[in-house]
């Protein structure tokens, strides 16, 4: 490999490592907490919990038979 290919390879490696390092402690964006597309979330107001949502779960007590819905977060412009 030529010298310029080594430099480009090292820069790409630094970019990959830094993006992984900086991105692993971020919270899940609000639109990824639902299975539906962003269009369905905004227009229809649907939101089913997604597997990408790793936040704390709301535990319902066995005495309380009322279904709890996820809080709806309006898009912030």
GROMACS .gro file of N, CA and C in nm:
model
  231
    1UNK      N    1   0.085  -0.119   0.000
    1UNK     CA    2   0.000   0.000   0.000
    1UNK      C    3   0.088   0.124   0.000
    2UNK      N    4   0.037   0.225  -0.064
    2UNK     CA    5   0.112   0.349  -0.068
    2UNK      C    6   0.091   0.426   0.063
    3UNK      N    7   0.169   0.531   0.078
    3UNK     CA    8   0.163   0.611   0.200
    3UNK      C    9   0.027   0.678   0.218
    4UNK      N   10  -0.033   0.725   0.111
    4UNK     CA   11  -0.163   0.792   0.121
    4UNK      C   12  -0.273   0.693   0.161
    5UNK      N   13  -0.266   0.569   0.117
    5UNK     CA   14  -0.364   0.468   0.156
    5UNK      C   15  -0.354   0.436   0.305
    6UNK      N   16  -0.233   0.434   0.359
    6UNK     CA   17  -0.215   0.412   0.503
    6UNK      C   18  -0.277   0.526   0.583
    7UNK      N   19  -0.257   0.648   0.538
    7UNK     CA   20  -0.312   0.765   0.608
    7UNK      C   21  -0.464   0.761   0.605
    8UNK      N   22  -0.522   0.730   0.489
    8UNK     CA   23  -0.668   0.723   0.478
    8UNK      C   24  -0.723   0.610   0.565
    9UNK      N   25  -0.656   0.495   0.566
    9UNK     CA   26  -0.700   0.382   0.648
    9UNK      C   27  -0.697   0.417   0.797
   10UNK      N   28  -0.593   0.484   0.841
   10UNK     CA   29  -0.581   0.524   0.981
   10UNK      C   30  -0.689   0.625   1.018
   11UNK      N   31  -0.715   0.722   0.929
   11UNK     CA   32  -0.819   0.820   0.956
   11UNK      C   33  -0.958   0.755   0.964
   12UNK      N   34  -0.986   0.659   0.878
   12UNK     CA   35  -1.114   0.589   0.883
   12UNK      C   36  -1.125   0.509   1.013
   13UNK      N   37  -1.018   0.445   1.055
   13UNK     CA   38  -1.018   0.370   1.180
   13UNK      C   39  -1.043   0.462   1.300
   14UNK      N   40  -0.979   0.578   1.301
   14UNK     CA   41  -1.001   0.676   1.409
   14UNK      C   42  -1.146   0.722   1.409
   15UNK      N   43  -1.203   0.746   1.293
   15UNK     CA   44  -1.343   0.788   1.283
   15UNK      C   45  -1.438   0.680   1.336
   16UNK      N   46  -1.415   0.555   1.301
   16UNK     CA   47  -1.500   0.446   1.348
   16UNK      C   48  -1.492   0.430   1.499
   17UNK      N   49  -1.372   0.432   1.554
   17UNK     CA   50  -1.355   0.414   1.698
   17UNK      C   51  -1.417   0.531   1.774
   18UNK      N   52  -1.396   0.653   1.727
   18UNK     CA   53  -1.450   0.769   1.798
   18UNK      C   54  -1.603   0.774   1.789
   19UNK      N   55  -1.661   0.736   1.676
   19UNK     CA   56  -1.806   0.737   1.666
   19UNK      C   57  -1.868   0.631   1.757
   20UNK      N   58  -1.804   0.516   1.769
   20UNK     CA   59  -1.852   0.413   1.862
   20UNK      C   60  -1.839   0.461   2.005
   21UNK      N   61  -1.726   0.519   2.039
   21UNK     CA   62  -1.700   0.563   2.176
   21UNK      C   63  -1.796   0.674   2.219
   22UNK      N   64  -1.820   0.771   2.133
   22UNK     CA   65  -1.907   0.884   2.167
   22UNK      C   66  -2.055   0.848   2.158
   23UNK      N   67  -2.091   0.749   2.078
   23UNK     CA   68  -2.231   0.716   2.057
   23UNK      C   69  -2.287   0.613   2.153
   24UNK      N   70  -2.204   0.547   2.232
   24UNK     CA   71  -2.257   0.438   2.313
   24UNK      C   72  -2.329   0.486   2.439
   25UNK      N   73  -2.310   0.609   2.483
   25UNK     CA   74  -2.374   0.658   2.604
   25UNK      C   75  -2.493   0.750   2.576
   26UNK      N   76  -2.537   0.755   2.453
   26UNK     CA   77  -2.648   0.843   2.419
   26UNK      C   78  -2.782   0.777   2.451
   27UNK      N   79  -2.882   0.861   2.478
   27UNK     CA   80  -3.017   0.811   2.500
   27UNK      C   81  -3.081   0.781   2.365
   28UNK      N   82  -3.181   0.697   2.369
   28UNK     CA   83  -3.255   0.663   2.248
   28UNK      C   84  -3.339   0.782   2.206
   29UNK      N   85  -3.333   0.823   2.078
   29UNK     CA   86  -3.418   0.933   2.032
   29UNK      C   87  -3.566   0.898   2.049
   30UNK      N   88  -3.651   0.997   2.074
   30UNK     CA   89  -3.793   0.969   2.100
   30UNK      C   90  -3.863   0.893   1.988
   31UNK      N   91  -3.826   0.915   1.862
   31UNK     CA   92  -3.896   0.850   1.752
   31UNK      C   93  -3.856   0.703   1.739
   32UNK      N   94  -3.748   0.659   1.804
   32UNK     CA   95  -3.709   0.519   1.798
   32UNK      C   96  -3.772   0.437   1.910
   33UNK      N   97  -3.850   0.500   1.996
   33UNK     CA   98  -3.914   0.428   2.105
   33UNK      C   99  -4.042   0.359   2.059
   34UNK      N  100  -4.084   0.383   1.935
   34UNK     CA  101  -4.207   0.326   1.882
   34UNK      C  102  -4.177   0.237   1.761
   35UNK      N  103  -4.259   0.134   1.741
   35UNK     CA  104  -4.243   0.045   1.626
   35UNK      C  105  -4.288   0.112   1.498
   36UNK      N  106  -4.386   0.201   1.508
   36UNK     CA  107  -4.442   0.264   1.389
   36UNK      C  108  -4.344   0.363   1.328
   37UNK      N  109  -4.369   0.395   1.202
   37UNK     CA  110  -4.284   0.493   1.135
   37UNK      C  111  -4.310   0.632   1.194
   38UNK      N  112  -4.220   0.724   1.167
   38UNK     CA  113  -4.235   0.860   1.218
   38UNK      C  114  -4.363   0.924   1.165
   39UNK      N  115  -4.399   0.893   1.041
   39UNK     CA  116  -4.523   0.946   0.982
   39UNK      C  117  -4.644   0.900   1.063
   40UNK      N  118  -4.651   0.770   1.095
   40UNK     CA  119  -4.764   0.718   1.173
   40UNK      C  120  -4.767   0.779   1.314
   41UNK      N  121  -4.651   0.800   1.371
   41UNK     CA  122  -4.646   0.858   1.505
   41UNK      C  123  -4.703   0.999   1.507
   42UNK      N  124  -4.665   1.078   1.408
   42UNK     CA  125  -4.707   1.218   1.406
   42UNK      C  126  -4.852   1.231   1.361
   43UNK      N  127  -4.890   1.163   1.252
   43UNK     CA  128  -5.023   1.181   1.195
   43UNK      C  129  -5.129   1.102   1.272
   44UNK      N  130  -5.102   0.976   1.301
   44UNK     CA  131  -5.203   0.890   1.364
   44UNK      C  132  -5.190   0.882   1.516
   45UNK      N  133  -5.077   0.923   1.569
   45UNK     CA  134  -5.058   0.922   1.714
   45UNK      C  135  -5.037   0.782   1.771
   46UNK      N  136  -4.995   0.686   1.688
   46UNK     CA  137  -4.971   0.550   1.735
   46UNK      C  138  -4.830   0.539   1.792
   47UNK      N  139  -4.816   0.454   1.897
   47UNK     CA  140  -4.684   0.428   1.952
   47UNK      C  141  -4.686   0.296   2.028
   48UNK      N  142  -4.631   0.192   1.966
   48UNK     CA  143  -4.614   0.063   2.032
   48UNK      C  144  -4.467   0.054   2.075
   49UNK      N  145  -4.438   0.002   2.194
   49UNK     CA  146  -4.299  -0.004   2.239
   49UNK      C  147  -4.210  -0.081   2.142
   50UNK      N  148  -4.093  -0.028   2.116
   50UNK     CA  149  -3.998  -0.088   2.024
   50UNK      C  150  -3.890  -0.161   2.100
   51UNK      N  151  -3.820  -0.251   2.030
   51UNK     CA  152  -3.708  -0.322   2.092
   51UNK      C  153  -3.586  -0.231   2.108
   52UNK      N  154  -3.584  -0.116   2.039
   52UNK     CA  155  -3.475  -0.022   2.052
   52UNK      C  156  -3.484   0.059   2.181
   53UNK      N  157  -3.601   0.060   2.242
   53UNK     CA  158  -3.622   0.136   2.365
   53UNK      C  159  -3.563   0.059   2.482
   54UNK      N  160  -3.453   0.107   2.536
   54UNK     CA  161  -3.387   0.041   2.647
   54UNK      C  162  -3.405   0.116   2.777
   55UNK      N  163  -3.498   0.209   2.779
   55UNK     CA  164  -3.522   0.290   2.898
   55UNK      C  165  -3.591   0.211   3.008
   56UNK      N  166  -3.612   0.274   3.123
   56UNK     CA  167  -3.677   0.203   3.234
   56UNK      C  168  -3.822   0.171   3.201
   57UNK      N  169  -3.864   0.056   3.245
   57UNK     CA  170  -4.001   0.011   3.223
   57UNK      C  171  -4.090   0.052   3.339
   58UNK      N  172  -4.217   0.079   3.310
   58UNK     CA  173  -4.314   0.111   3.414
   58UNK      C  174  -4.381  -0.020   3.454
   59UNK      N  175  -4.361  -0.059   3.578
   59UNK     CA  176  -4.421  -0.182   3.627
   59UNK      C  177  -4.559  -0.151   3.681
   60UNK      N  178  -4.659  -0.228   3.639
   60UNK     CA  179  -4.793  -0.208   3.691
   60UNK      C  180  -4.817  -0.307   3.805
   61UNK      N  181  -4.883  -0.261   3.907
   61UNK     CA  182  -4.909  -0.347   4.022
   61UNK      C  183  -5.023  -0.443   3.988
   62UNK      N  184  -5.025  -0.563   4.049
   62UNK     CA  185  -5.130  -0.660   4.018
   62UNK      C  186  -5.268  -0.612   4.063
   63UNK      N  187  -5.275  -0.521   4.162
   63UNK     CA  188  -5.403  -0.471   4.210
   63UNK      C  189  -5.466  -0.377   4.108
   64UNK      N  190  -5.383  -0.312   4.029
   64UNK     CA  191  -5.430  -0.212   3.936
   64UNK      C  192  -5.449  -0.274   3.798
   65UNK      N  193  -5.574  -0.289   3.752
   65UNK     CA  194  -5.602  -0.351   3.624
   65UNK      C  195  -5.612  -0.251   3.510
   66UNK      N  196  -5.585  -0.124   3.535
   66UNK     CA  197  -5.592  -0.021   3.432
   66UNK      C  198  -5.466  -0.029   3.346
   67UNK      N  199  -5.486  -0.032   3.215
   67UNK     CA  200  -5.371  -0.034   3.124
   67UNK      C  201  -5.304   0.102   3.124
   68UNK      N  202  -5.172   0.100   3.133
   68UNK     CA  203  -5.097   0.226   3.128
   68UNK      C  204  -5.039   0.241   2.989
   69UNK      N  205  -5.060   0.357   2.930
   69UNK     CA  206  -5.005   0.385   2.798
   69UNK      C  207  -4.873   0.457   2.814
   70UNK      N  208  -4.790   0.443   2.710
   70UNK     CA  209  -4.665   0.517   2.709
   70UNK      C  210  -4.693   0.664   2.692
   71UNK      N  211  -4.617   0.750   2.756
   71UNK     CA  212  -4.641   0.893   2.738
   71UNK      C  213  -4.608   0.934   2.593
   72UNK      N  214  -4.694   1.016   2.538
   72UNK     CA  215  -4.673   1.063   2.401
   72UNK      C  216  -4.586   1.187   2.405
   73UNK      N  217  -4.476   1.183   2.333
   73UNK     CA  218  -4.387   1.298   2.326
   73UNK      C  219  -4.411   1.368   2.192
   74UNK      N  220  -4.456   1.491   2.200
   74UNK     CA  221  -4.479   1.568   2.078
   74UNK      C  222  -4.346   1.606   2.014
   75UNK      N  223  -4.337   1.608   1.881
   75UNK     CA  224  -4.212   1.645   1.815
   75UNK      C  225  -4.174   1.788   1.850
   76UNK      N  226  -4.046   1.807   1.874
   76UNK     CA  227  -3.996   1.941   1.907
   76UNK      C  228  -3.935   2.002   1.784
   77UNK      N  229  -3.985   2.117   1.745
   77UNK     CA  230  -3.933   2.184   1.625
   77UNK      C  231  -3.831   2.287   1.662
   0.00000   0.00000   0.00000
